[in-house]
Amino acid sequence: MAFASSLLPSCSLPNLSSKPKKIVTAGNKIHPFSLLQRPPIFRIGCSLQLQGRDSSNFNLFASVTSADVLLDQAVEEVQVPKGDTWSIHKFGGTCVGTSERIRNVANIVVKDESQRKLVVVSAMSKVTDMMYDLIHKAEARDDSYISALDAVLEKHKSTALDLLDGDDLTNFLAQLHEDINNLKAMLRAIYIAGHATESFSDFVVGHGELWSAQLLSALIRKNGVECTCMDTRDVLVVNPTSSNQVDPDYLESGRRLEKWYSKNSCDTIVATGFIASTPQNIPTTLKRDGSDFSAAIMGALFKARQVTIWTDVDGVYSADPRKVSEAVILKRLSYQEAWEMSYFGANVLHPRTIIPVMKYDIPIVIRNIFNLSAPGTMICRPACSEIDDGDLVESPVKGFATIDNLALVNVEGTGMAGVPGTASAIFGAVKDVGANVIMISQASSEHSVCFAVPEKEVKAVAAALESRFRQALDAGRLSQIAVIPNCSILAAVGQKMASTPGVSATLFNALAKANINVRAIAQGCSEYNVTVVLKREDCIKALRAVHSRFYLSRTTIAMGIIGPGLIGGTLLDQLRDQAAVLKEKFNIDLRVMGITGSRKMLLSEMGIDLSIWRDLLNEQGEKADMQKFVQHVHGNHFIPNTAIVDCTADSNVASHYHEWLRRGIHVITPNKKANSGPLEQYLKLRTLQRQSYTHYFYEATVGAGLPIISTLQGLLETGDKILRIEGIFSGTLSYIFNNFVGEQRFSEVVKEAKEAGYTEPDPRDDLSGTDVARKVIILARESGLKLELSDIPVQSLVPDPLKDCASAEEFMQQLPQYDQDLAKQRQEAEATGEVLRYVGVVDVFNQKGTVELRRYKKEHPFAQLSGSDNIIAFSTQRYEKQPLIVRGPGAGAAVTAGGVFSDILRLASYLGAPS
């Protein structure tokens, strides 16, 4: 290595404060950035280890405080044009990855209407990796480093040939070949030594920024704009710190900028990113995110109007879009919010990038070079009140971020309480092994301290703690040092969290509804951030659940629809027509995750397209499997609230209600079988419903879309006492007896009702009165009566001889033979000014129910019905003299589906949707 080191003796480094090098302009042919003129690049480490939470915040604010005076002095002393006339642009490696992209960058710079512009560029995409590969090959004595270097040459040569011509092309290629020849010599030295020092590695890798700056500046001049290049090592001065960071020396940087600008004044400047110098004029780098950092420093020195960071995404997302497909672009972030999100792994600027611009309220804008129409995300100081689109105030939580591959360490013991220095000893031991503490949580009882560290460091941490506290463990003052592996952190970030009550409650409620357990919690008094530790396997589900709660809508419900027949199909069509309105106006997001019939089912991860659900079910449906269906709807998606909507009349489906409610699945149904089935089953179901936070709605089981159940429940809940419920509960029988007048024969009216679609396929199902009896038993049980269905006497309208007919057709053929009996009853009623009506009665006082054909005076409300209307009269203590009457359509798929839809919206309201 003696030979390799002698190539660049420290005494030969040029003085960066000496006369600046000439820069190529339209009429100047001297090569920029000559290798013999410029000092080597000493890049001291390219990665920055995240510090512990406490130390990170301390360093950030300490940096701001200590830099304020120097920054003020620097800005005041720089005698260059400054202020809003300057705009700063930074283009990352993907932005200058190809000749076409460099051309796009040049167009953006040329079209920028700012009076003055400074452009900071990174190396071309993948060039840094290629340069590191050169070093690794040379260290391994792999001769292919020569051909790999030729590939680097070819990449930049072909780019130059595509972009430049004339003297600019000649000058660049000459400089490029000179650089490559010098790199060959250095790599040869590394090859011989079998090792590269960090300084040598940084020197090799750093060429990428220099070449891309040369290419872009030449191209801008080619477009007719005067442009000069800045080697930022001539201007930016930084002091390395012990934490693998650097602190900018704003005062000295300001002086050097003044000197540089006095000899290179220009309204458009292209500067190298990442590179800087020490106070001793030794080239160094700005470490992690150095190009962004240098752009921010320049923005502060120039007091620029804005710093724009150009990248390959539309802005900062509310969550990682790879994990949450519904993540949205955030229009604005405060400086503090950006700090918090970046710490927790979000693709945002590193906190130090914000420090130089924050003092002068210079906004940083993240924009997508591949989508110029996207406005991007602005990071700035928030206004007193910010209102987003329309009248909706923005969410108090701006974004969510996660960190994976963590372990939780819990130090526990009664001997910790009230003992000064315990925490210091714990974290001193952690520091000694060089571990990074991500999060700390301690209860006020001081009985335990838990903290999160990267999983790869937890063994060393546990060993250090056990060694440090061996005596305390043996004596029982500490009970355990436990390690909980396979953890992840979820952080919610938002500046308005501090002034908005209930944010934490909403966060934990969303996690609870998603059945996710929280291992540890941390929240600072600033309330910018609430952090929770979860099982690793729950992390994505948790991220999606909380994002859904705060961003998708205030209430998002995943639904499974069972029975896509007449009622279920109509409901799906109603959901299709209304879903967008509900989401836009009421912030309710209804997602149908599955549809199943008796034979086929259709499942979706994100929600079925209801505009084509019938085609999808026919073409993509799989074999129906109730267990798989429910598991999919409830367990395999990111929406915490789940509802099963049973649109069948199947008792087997109804038998699952108890299990679903127990699992936290809400149930909505027009199916009467559960509430009118065995009393024991009904009581068990209602007991579970009342004891849990799971909802069970069944308004459409009585009266289709009419508010019968809710009216009854409202009366009871407000302390009224039910005396009697009497009503015409069957739309079919209502239609039949409303039209059974004059000379009409009963069988003819039944036939008309069947042809009009009012009856079941077999009219005996309606005429038997069983359906009415089920509704009566449901209302009786709601009123507190403990009756079985068999306790209700039912007057059947099916003649006894026809009960055993083989088919509905045979029944209809023989029914006219029995018209005489009902005709006689009608004549007797008409003779006394009455009409026939088929009613159900709940007699609460006598604790019984009946279903029968009754006669009513023509002035009675029951006698004044038309069509298939239902009518129900509630006689109570409050409504004893004048019963409370509910009347309206009580049959038909549209009104029944509407009743179910109403229950879905009631569920949404209970779950937090606005009323």
PDB file of N, CA and C in Angstrom, residues 592-670:
ATOM      1  N   VAL A 592     -67.126  -4.379  -1.197  1.00  0.00           N
ATOM      2  CA  VAL A 592     -67.620  -5.751  -1.281  1.00  0.00           C
ATOM      3  C   VAL A 592     -66.430  -6.633  -1.633  1.00  0.00           C
ATOM      4  N   MET A 593     -65.962  -7.399  -0.636  1.00  0.00           N
ATOM      5  CA  MET A 593     -64.764  -8.227  -0.821  1.00  0.00           C
ATOM      6  C   MET A 593     -65.110  -9.622  -1.326  1.00  0.00           C
ATOM      7  N   GLY A 594     -66.405 -10.011  -1.208  1.00  0.00           N
ATOM      8  CA  GLY A 594     -66.788 -11.344  -1.656  1.00  0.00           C
ATOM      9  C   GLY A 594     -68.281 -11.440  -1.864  1.00  0.00           C
ATOM     10  N   ILE A 595     -68.666 -12.260  -2.837  1.00  0.00           N
ATOM     11  CA  ILE A 595     -70.070 -12.572  -3.114  1.00  0.00           C
ATOM     12  C   ILE A 595     -70.161 -14.087  -3.246  1.00  0.00           C
ATOM     13  N   THR A 596     -71.117 -14.686  -2.551  1.00  0.00           N
ATOM     14  CA  THR A 596     -71.246 -16.132  -2.673  1.00  0.00           C
ATOM     15  C   THR A 596     -72.706 -16.553  -2.759  1.00  0.00           C
ATOM     16  N   GLY A 597     -72.942 -17.506  -3.626  1.00  0.00           N
ATOM     17  CA  GLY A 597     -74.228 -18.180  -3.701  1.00  0.00           C
ATOM     18  C   GLY A 597     -74.062 -19.581  -3.150  1.00  0.00           C
ATOM     19  N   SER A 598     -74.989 -20.464  -3.492  1.00  0.00           N
ATOM     20  CA  SER A 598     -74.886 -21.834  -2.992  1.00  0.00           C
ATOM     21  C   SER A 598     -73.875 -22.651  -3.778  1.00  0.00           C
ATOM     22  N   ARG A 599     -73.554 -22.212  -4.991  1.00  0.00           N
ATOM     23  CA  ARG A 599     -72.645 -22.982  -5.846  1.00  0.00           C
ATOM     24  C   ARG A 599     -71.334 -22.254  -6.153  1.00  0.00           C
ATOM     25  N   LYS A 600     -71.406 -20.956  -6.394  1.00  0.00           N
ATOM     26  CA  LYS A 600     -70.230 -20.199  -6.800  1.00  0.00           C
ATOM     27  C   LYS A 600     -69.983 -19.031  -5.861  1.00  0.00           C
ATOM     28  N   MET A 601     -68.697 -18.662  -5.751  1.00  0.00           N
ATOM     29  CA  MET A 601     -68.368 -17.448  -5.000  1.00  0.00           C
ATOM     30  C   MET A 601     -67.282 -16.672  -5.740  1.00  0.00           C
ATOM     31  N   LEU A 602     -67.266 -15.380  -5.504  1.00  0.00           N
ATOM     32  CA  LEU A 602     -66.297 -14.481  -6.118  1.00  0.00           C
ATOM     33  C   LEU A 602     -65.592 -13.725  -4.995  1.00  0.00           C
ATOM     34  N   LEU A 603     -64.256 -13.769  -4.982  1.00  0.00           N
ATOM     35  CA  LEU A 603     -63.465 -13.116  -3.949  1.00  0.00           C
ATOM     36  C   LEU A 603     -62.564 -12.071  -4.569  1.00  0.00           C
ATOM     37  N   SER A 604     -62.288 -10.999  -3.826  1.00  0.00           N
ATOM     38  CA  SER A 604     -61.402  -9.935  -4.309  1.00  0.00           C
ATOM     39  C   SER A 604     -60.582  -9.407  -3.147  1.00  0.00           C
ATOM     40  N   GLU A 605     -59.337  -9.051  -3.417  1.00  0.00           N
ATOM     41  CA  GLU A 605     -58.464  -8.507  -2.380  1.00  0.00           C
ATOM     42  C   GLU A 605     -58.741  -7.037  -2.111  1.00  0.00           C
ATOM     43  N   MET A 606     -59.148  -6.295  -3.139  1.00  0.00           N
ATOM     44  CA  MET A 606     -59.308  -4.853  -2.995  1.00  0.00           C
ATOM     45  C   MET A 606     -60.750  -4.384  -3.095  1.00  0.00           C
ATOM     46  N   GLY A 607     -61.662  -5.252  -3.498  1.00  0.00           N
ATOM     47  CA  GLY A 607     -63.054  -4.844  -3.669  1.00  0.00           C
ATOM     48  C   GLY A 607     -63.536  -5.185  -5.061  1.00  0.00           C
ATOM     49  N   ILE A 608     -64.710  -5.794  -5.159  1.00  0.00           N
ATOM     50  CA  ILE A 608     -65.258  -6.236  -6.448  1.00  0.00           C
ATOM     51  C   ILE A 608     -65.820  -5.043  -7.207  1.00  0.00           C
ATOM     52  N   ASP A 609     -65.567  -5.011  -8.497  1.00  0.00           N
ATOM     53  CA  ASP A 609     -66.149  -3.985  -9.366  1.00  0.00           C
ATOM     54  C   ASP A 609     -67.629  -4.299  -9.533  1.00  0.00           C
ATOM     55  N   LEU A 610     -68.473  -3.533  -8.852  1.00  0.00           N
ATOM     56  CA  LEU A 610     -69.900  -3.845  -8.830  1.00  0.00           C
ATOM     57  C   LEU A 610     -70.605  -3.520 -10.139  1.00  0.00           C
ATOM     58  N   SER A 611     -69.930  -2.809 -11.031  1.00  0.00           N
ATOM     59  CA  SER A 611     -70.554  -2.524 -12.321  1.00  0.00           C
ATOM     60  C   SER A 611     -70.614  -3.778 -13.198  1.00  0.00           C
ATOM     61  N   ILE A 612     -69.787  -4.765 -12.876  1.00  0.00           N
ATOM     62  CA  ILE A 612     -69.768  -5.992 -13.688  1.00  0.00           C
ATOM     63  C   ILE A 612     -69.756  -7.233 -12.794  1.00  0.00           C
ATOM     64  N   TRP A 613     -70.367  -7.126 -11.601  1.00  0.00           N
ATOM     65  CA  TRP A 613     -70.241  -8.228 -10.653  1.00  0.00           C
ATOM     66  C   TRP A 613     -70.874  -9.516 -11.164  1.00  0.00           C
ATOM     67  N   ARG A 614     -71.952  -9.415 -11.927  1.00  0.00           N
ATOM     68  CA  ARG A 614     -72.600 -10.624 -12.439  1.00  0.00           C
ATOM     69  C   ARG A 614     -71.674 -11.354 -13.419  1.00  0.00           C
ATOM     70  N   ASP A 615     -71.051 -10.598 -14.320  1.00  0.00           N
ATOM     71  CA  ASP A 615     -70.125 -11.215 -15.274  1.00  0.00           C
ATOM     72  C   ASP A 615     -68.930 -11.827 -14.554  1.00  0.00           C
ATOM     73  N   LEU A 616     -68.401 -11.108 -13.565  1.00  0.00           N
ATOM     74  CA  LEU A 616     -67.244 -11.619 -12.825  1.00  0.00           C
ATOM     75  C   LEU A 616     -67.587 -12.905 -12.091  1.00  0.00           C
ATOM     76  N   LEU A 617     -68.780 -12.947 -11.481  1.00  0.00           N
ATOM     77  CA  LEU A 617     -69.191 -14.145 -10.750  1.00  0.00           C
ATOM     78  C   LEU A 617     -69.329 -15.332 -11.693  1.00  0.00           C
ATOM     79  N   ASN A 618     -69.872 -15.089 -12.872  1.00  0.00           N
ATOM     80  CA  ASN A 618     -70.060 -16.176 -13.845  1.00  0.00           C
ATOM     81  C   ASN A 618     -68.742 -16.651 -14.431  1.00  0.00           C
ATOM     82  N   GLU A 619     -67.853 -15.692 -14.730  1.00  0.00           N
ATOM     83  CA  GLU A 619     -66.628 -16.030 -15.448  1.00  0.00           C
ATOM     84  C   GLU A 619     -65.468 -16.399 -14.532  1.00  0.00           C
ATOM     85  N   GLN A 620     -65.373 -15.760 -13.372  1.00  0.00           N
ATOM     86  CA  GLN A 620     -64.225 -15.962 -12.505  1.00  0.00           C
ATOM     87  C   GLN A 620     -64.588 -16.622 -11.176  1.00  0.00           C
ATOM     88  N   GLY A 621     -65.877 -16.922 -10.989  1.00  0.00           N
ATOM     89  CA  GLY A 621     -66.311 -17.515  -9.733  1.00  0.00           C
ATOM     90  C   GLY A 621     -65.706 -18.888  -9.498  1.00  0.00           C
ATOM     91  N   GLU A 622     -65.412 -19.173  -8.244  1.00  0.00           N
ATOM     92  CA  GLU A 622     -64.891 -20.484  -7.860  1.00  0.00           C
ATOM     93  C   GLU A 622     -65.939 -21.219  -7.040  1.00  0.00           C
ATOM     94  N   LYS A 623     -65.661 -22.445  -6.737  1.00  0.00           N
ATOM     95  CA  LYS A 623     -66.629 -23.254  -5.993  1.00  0.00           C
ATOM     96  C   LYS A 623     -66.890 -22.639  -4.622  1.00  0.00           C
ATOM     97  N   ALA A 624     -68.165 -22.540  -4.273  1.00  0.00           N
ATOM     98  CA  ALA A 624     -68.540 -21.917  -3.012  1.00  0.00           C
ATOM     99  C   ALA A 624     -67.999 -22.701  -1.832  1.00  0.00           C
ATOM    100  N   ASP A 625     -67.417 -21.983  -0.886  1.00  0.00           N
ATOM    101  CA  ASP A 625     -66.880 -22.575   0.343  1.00  0.00           C
ATOM    102  C   ASP A 625     -67.083 -21.531   1.443  1.00  0.00           C
ATOM    103  N   MET A 626     -68.062 -21.757   2.307  1.00  0.00           N
ATOM    104  CA  MET A 626     -68.433 -20.738   3.289  1.00  0.00           C
ATOM    105  C   MET A 626     -67.281 -20.392   4.221  1.00  0.00           C
ATOM    106  N   GLN A 627     -66.529 -21.378   4.661  1.00  0.00           N
ATOM    107  CA  GLN A 627     -65.418 -21.116   5.579  1.00  0.00           C
ATOM    108  C   GLN A 627     -64.356 -20.247   4.910  1.00  0.00           C
ATOM    109  N   LYS A 628     -64.008 -20.586   3.687  1.00  0.00           N
ATOM    110  CA  LYS A 628     -63.017 -19.804   2.949  1.00  0.00           C
ATOM    111  C   LYS A 628     -63.539 -18.401   2.667  1.00  0.00           C
ATOM    112  N   PHE A 629     -64.807 -18.313   2.351  1.00  0.00           N
ATOM    113  CA  PHE A 629     -65.437 -17.026   2.049  1.00  0.00           C
ATOM    114  C   PHE A 629     -65.341 -16.091   3.250  1.00  0.00           C
ATOM    115  N   VAL A 630     -65.737 -16.566   4.406  1.00  0.00           N
ATOM    116  CA  VAL A 630     -65.728 -15.731   5.601  1.00  0.00           C
ATOM    117  C   VAL A 630     -64.300 -15.370   6.000  1.00  0.00           C
ATOM    118  N   GLN A 631     -63.384 -16.313   5.896  1.00  0.00           N
ATOM    119  CA  GLN A 631     -61.986 -16.053   6.230  1.00  0.00           C
ATOM    120  C   GLN A 631     -61.408 -14.971   5.331  1.00  0.00           C
ATOM    121  N   HIS A 632     -61.760 -15.038   4.054  1.00  0.00           N
ATOM    122  CA  HIS A 632     -61.255 -14.029   3.111  1.00  0.00           C
ATOM    123  C   HIS A 632     -61.801 -12.644   3.443  1.00  0.00           C
ATOM    124  N   VAL A 633     -63.093 -12.566   3.654  1.00  0.00           N
ATOM    125  CA  VAL A 633     -63.712 -11.265   3.915  1.00  0.00           C
ATOM    126  C   VAL A 633     -63.206 -10.669   5.225  1.00  0.00           C
ATOM    127  N   HIS A 634     -62.995 -11.511   6.223  1.00  0.00           N
ATOM    128  CA  HIS A 634     -62.642 -11.012   7.547  1.00  0.00           C
ATOM    129  C   HIS A 634     -61.144 -10.923   7.803  1.00  0.00           C
ATOM    130  N   GLY A 635     -60.378 -11.842   7.228  1.00  0.00           N
ATOM    131  CA  GLY A 635     -58.999 -11.947   7.675  1.00  0.00           C
ATOM    132  C   GLY A 635     -57.900 -11.603   6.708  1.00  0.00           C
ATOM    133  N   ASN A 636     -58.185 -11.500   5.437  1.00  0.00           N
ATOM    134  CA  ASN A 636     -57.102 -11.376   4.473  1.00  0.00           C
ATOM    135  C   ASN A 636     -57.084 -10.045   3.747  1.00  0.00           C
ATOM    136  N   HIS A 637     -57.393  -8.970   4.439  1.00  0.00           N
ATOM    137  CA  HIS A 637     -57.375  -7.661   3.804  1.00  0.00           C
ATOM    138  C   HIS A 637     -57.042  -6.615   4.844  1.00  0.00           C
ATOM    139  N   PHE A 638     -56.992  -5.346   4.433  1.00  0.00           N
ATOM    140  CA  PHE A 638     -56.499  -4.294   5.292  1.00  0.00           C
ATOM    141  C   PHE A 638     -57.596  -3.481   5.958  1.00  0.00           C
ATOM    142  N   ILE A 639     -58.861  -3.871   5.807  1.00  0.00           N
ATOM    143  CA  ILE A 639     -59.956  -3.081   6.359  1.00  0.00           C
ATOM    144  C   ILE A 639     -60.365  -3.682   7.707  1.00  0.00           C
ATOM    145  N   PRO A 640     -60.332  -2.902   8.778  1.00  0.00           N
ATOM    146  CA  PRO A 640     -60.575  -3.470  10.108  1.00  0.00           C
ATOM    147  C   PRO A 640     -62.029  -3.829  10.385  1.00  0.00           C
ATOM    148  N   ASN A 641     -62.985  -3.169   9.727  1.00  0.00           N
ATOM    149  CA  ASN A 641     -64.395  -3.428   9.989  1.00  0.00           C
ATOM    150  C   ASN A 641     -64.960  -4.389   8.955  1.00  0.00           C
ATOM    151  N   THR A 642     -65.548  -5.488   9.424  1.00  0.00           N
ATOM    152  CA  THR A 642     -66.068  -6.522   8.534  1.00  0.00           C
ATOM    153  C   THR A 642     -67.540  -6.757   8.813  1.00  0.00           C
ATOM    154  N   ALA A 643     -68.315  -6.897   7.736  1.00  0.00           N
ATOM    155  CA  ALA A 643     -69.742  -7.201   7.874  1.00  0.00           C
ATOM    156  C   ALA A 643     -70.126  -8.296   6.886  1.00  0.00           C
ATOM    157  N   ILE A 644     -70.885  -9.272   7.366  1.00  0.00           N
ATOM    158  CA  ILE A 644     -71.489 -10.285   6.507  1.00  0.00           C
ATOM    159  C   ILE A 644     -72.954  -9.908   6.315  1.00  0.00           C
ATOM    160  N   VAL A 645     -73.384  -9.827   5.055  1.00  0.00           N
ATOM    161  CA  VAL A 645     -74.775  -9.494   4.741  1.00  0.00           C
ATOM    162  C   VAL A 645     -75.425 -10.748   4.157  1.00  0.00           C
ATOM    163  N   ASP A 646     -76.322 -11.342   4.948  1.00  0.00           N
ATOM    164  CA  ASP A 646     -76.997 -12.573   4.527  1.00  0.00           C
ATOM    165  C   ASP A 646     -78.343 -12.222   3.895  1.00  0.00           C
ATOM    166  N   CYS A 647     -78.413 -12.375   2.579  1.00  0.00           N
ATOM    167  CA  CYS A 647     -79.648 -12.059   1.846  1.00  0.00           C
ATOM    168  C   CYS A 647     -80.423 -13.321   1.487  1.00  0.00           C
ATOM    169  N   THR A 648     -80.169 -14.409   2.187  1.00  0.00           N
ATOM    170  CA  THR A 648     -80.874 -15.663   1.923  1.00  0.00           C
ATOM    171  C   THR A 648     -82.021 -15.834   2.922  1.00  0.00           C
ATOM    172  N   ALA A 649     -82.742 -16.934   2.761  1.00  0.00           N
ATOM    173  CA  ALA A 649     -83.742 -17.347   3.755  1.00  0.00           C
ATOM    174  C   ALA A 649     -83.340 -18.702   4.313  1.00  0.00           C
ATOM    175  N   ASP A 650     -82.015 -18.945   4.333  1.00  0.00           N
ATOM    176  CA  ASP A 650     -81.453 -20.250   4.664  1.00  0.00           C
ATOM    177  C   ASP A 650     -81.172 -20.350   6.161  1.00  0.00           C
ATOM    178  N   SER A 651     -81.752 -21.346   6.819  1.00  0.00           N
ATOM    179  CA  SER A 651     -81.520 -21.535   8.254  1.00  0.00           C
ATOM    180  C   SER A 651     -80.092 -21.984   8.537  1.00  0.00           C
ATOM    181  N   ASN A 652     -79.443 -22.670   7.587  1.00  0.00           N
ATOM    182  CA  ASN A 652     -78.067 -23.111   7.774  1.00  0.00           C
ATOM    183  C   ASN A 652     -77.122 -21.919   7.834  1.00  0.00           C
ATOM    184  N   VAL A 653     -77.348 -20.937   6.963  1.00  0.00           N
ATOM    185  CA  VAL A 653     -76.533 -19.725   7.004  1.00  0.00           C
ATOM    186  C   VAL A 653     -76.766 -18.996   8.317  1.00  0.00           C
ATOM    187  N   ALA A 654     -78.020 -18.906   8.740  1.00  0.00           N
ATOM    188  CA  ALA A 654     -78.348 -18.216   9.985  1.00  0.00           C
ATOM    189  C   ALA A 654     -77.685 -18.868  11.193  1.00  0.00           C
ATOM    190  N   SER A 655     -77.432 -20.159  11.112  1.00  0.00           N
ATOM    191  CA  SER A 655     -76.810 -20.860  12.243  1.00  0.00           C
ATOM    192  C   SER A 655     -75.375 -20.406  12.492  1.00  0.00           C
ATOM    193  N   HIS A 656     -74.773 -19.678  11.518  1.00  0.00           N
ATOM    194  CA  HIS A 656     -73.388 -19.204  11.672  1.00  0.00           C
ATOM    195  C   HIS A 656     -73.305 -17.844  12.344  1.00  0.00           C
ATOM    196  N   TYR A 657     -74.439 -17.179  12.550  1.00  0.00           N
ATOM    197  CA  TYR A 657     -74.400 -15.808  13.052  1.00  0.00           C
ATOM    198  C   TYR A 657     -73.634 -15.695  14.368  1.00  0.00           C
ATOM    199  N   HIS A 658     -73.887 -16.612  15.287  1.00  0.00           N
ATOM    200  CA  HIS A 658     -73.243 -16.540  16.600  1.00  0.00           C
ATOM    201  C   HIS A 658     -71.725 -16.620  16.467  1.00  0.00           C
ATOM    202  N   GLU A 659     -71.256 -17.514  15.644  1.00  0.00           N
ATOM    203  CA  GLU A 659     -69.800 -17.661  15.433  1.00  0.00           C
ATOM    204  C   GLU A 659     -69.218 -16.394  14.833  1.00  0.00           C
ATOM    205  N   TRP A 660     -69.914 -15.833  13.852  1.00  0.00           N
ATOM    206  CA  TRP A 660     -69.405 -14.619  13.197  1.00  0.00           C
ATOM    207  C   TRP A 660     -69.355 -13.445  14.166  1.00  0.00           C
ATOM    208  N   LEU A 661     -70.404 -13.265  14.935  1.00  0.00           N
ATOM    209  CA  LEU A 661     -70.412 -12.175  15.905  1.00  0.00           C
ATOM    210  C   LEU A 661     -69.305 -12.363  16.941  1.00  0.00           C
ATOM    211  N   ARG A 662     -69.082 -13.598  17.352  1.00  0.00           N
ATOM    212  CA  ARG A 662     -68.034 -13.878  18.336  1.00  0.00           C
ATOM    213  C   ARG A 662     -66.655 -13.530  17.782  1.00  0.00           C
ATOM    214  N   ARG A 663     -66.480 -13.663  16.468  1.00  0.00           N
ATOM    215  CA  ARG A 663     -65.196 -13.351  15.829  1.00  0.00           C
ATOM    216  C   ARG A 663     -65.043 -11.869  15.496  1.00  0.00           C
ATOM    217  N   GLY A 664     -66.047 -11.082  15.853  1.00  0.00           N
ATOM    218  CA  GLY A 664     -65.958  -9.645  15.586  1.00  0.00           C
ATOM    219  C   GLY A 664     -66.504  -9.235  14.238  1.00  0.00           C
ATOM    220  N   ILE A 665     -67.294 -10.093  13.608  1.00  0.00           N
ATOM    221  CA  ILE A 665     -67.881  -9.790  12.305  1.00  0.00           C
ATOM    222  C   ILE A 665     -69.309  -9.294  12.524  1.00  0.00           C
ATOM    223  N   HIS A 666     -69.599  -8.118  12.016  1.00  0.00           N
ATOM    224  CA  HIS A 666     -70.955  -7.592  12.102  1.00  0.00           C
ATOM    225  C   HIS A 666     -71.864  -8.358  11.140  1.00  0.00           C
ATOM    226  N   VAL A 667     -73.124  -8.539  11.526  1.00  0.00           N
ATOM    227  CA  VAL A 667     -74.071  -9.295  10.711  1.00  0.00           C
ATOM    228  C   VAL A 667     -75.283  -8.419  10.406  1.00  0.00           C
ATOM    229  N   ILE A 668     -75.659  -8.384   9.126  1.00  0.00           N
ATOM    230  CA  ILE A 668     -76.843  -7.656   8.661  1.00  0.00           C
ATOM    231  C   ILE A 668     -77.648  -8.609   7.800  1.00  0.00           C
ATOM    232  N   THR A 669     -78.962  -8.668   8.021  1.00  0.00           N
ATOM    233  CA  THR A 669     -79.728  -9.682   7.293  1.00  0.00           C
ATOM    234  C   THR A 669     -81.212  -9.370   7.234  1.00  0.00           C
ATOM    235  N   PRO A 670     -81.884  -9.799   6.148  1.00  0.00           N
ATOM    236  CA  PRO A 670     -83.350  -9.843   6.112  1.00  0.00           C
ATOM    237  C   PRO A 670     -83.860 -11.257   6.400  1.00  0.00           C
TER     238      PRO A 670
END
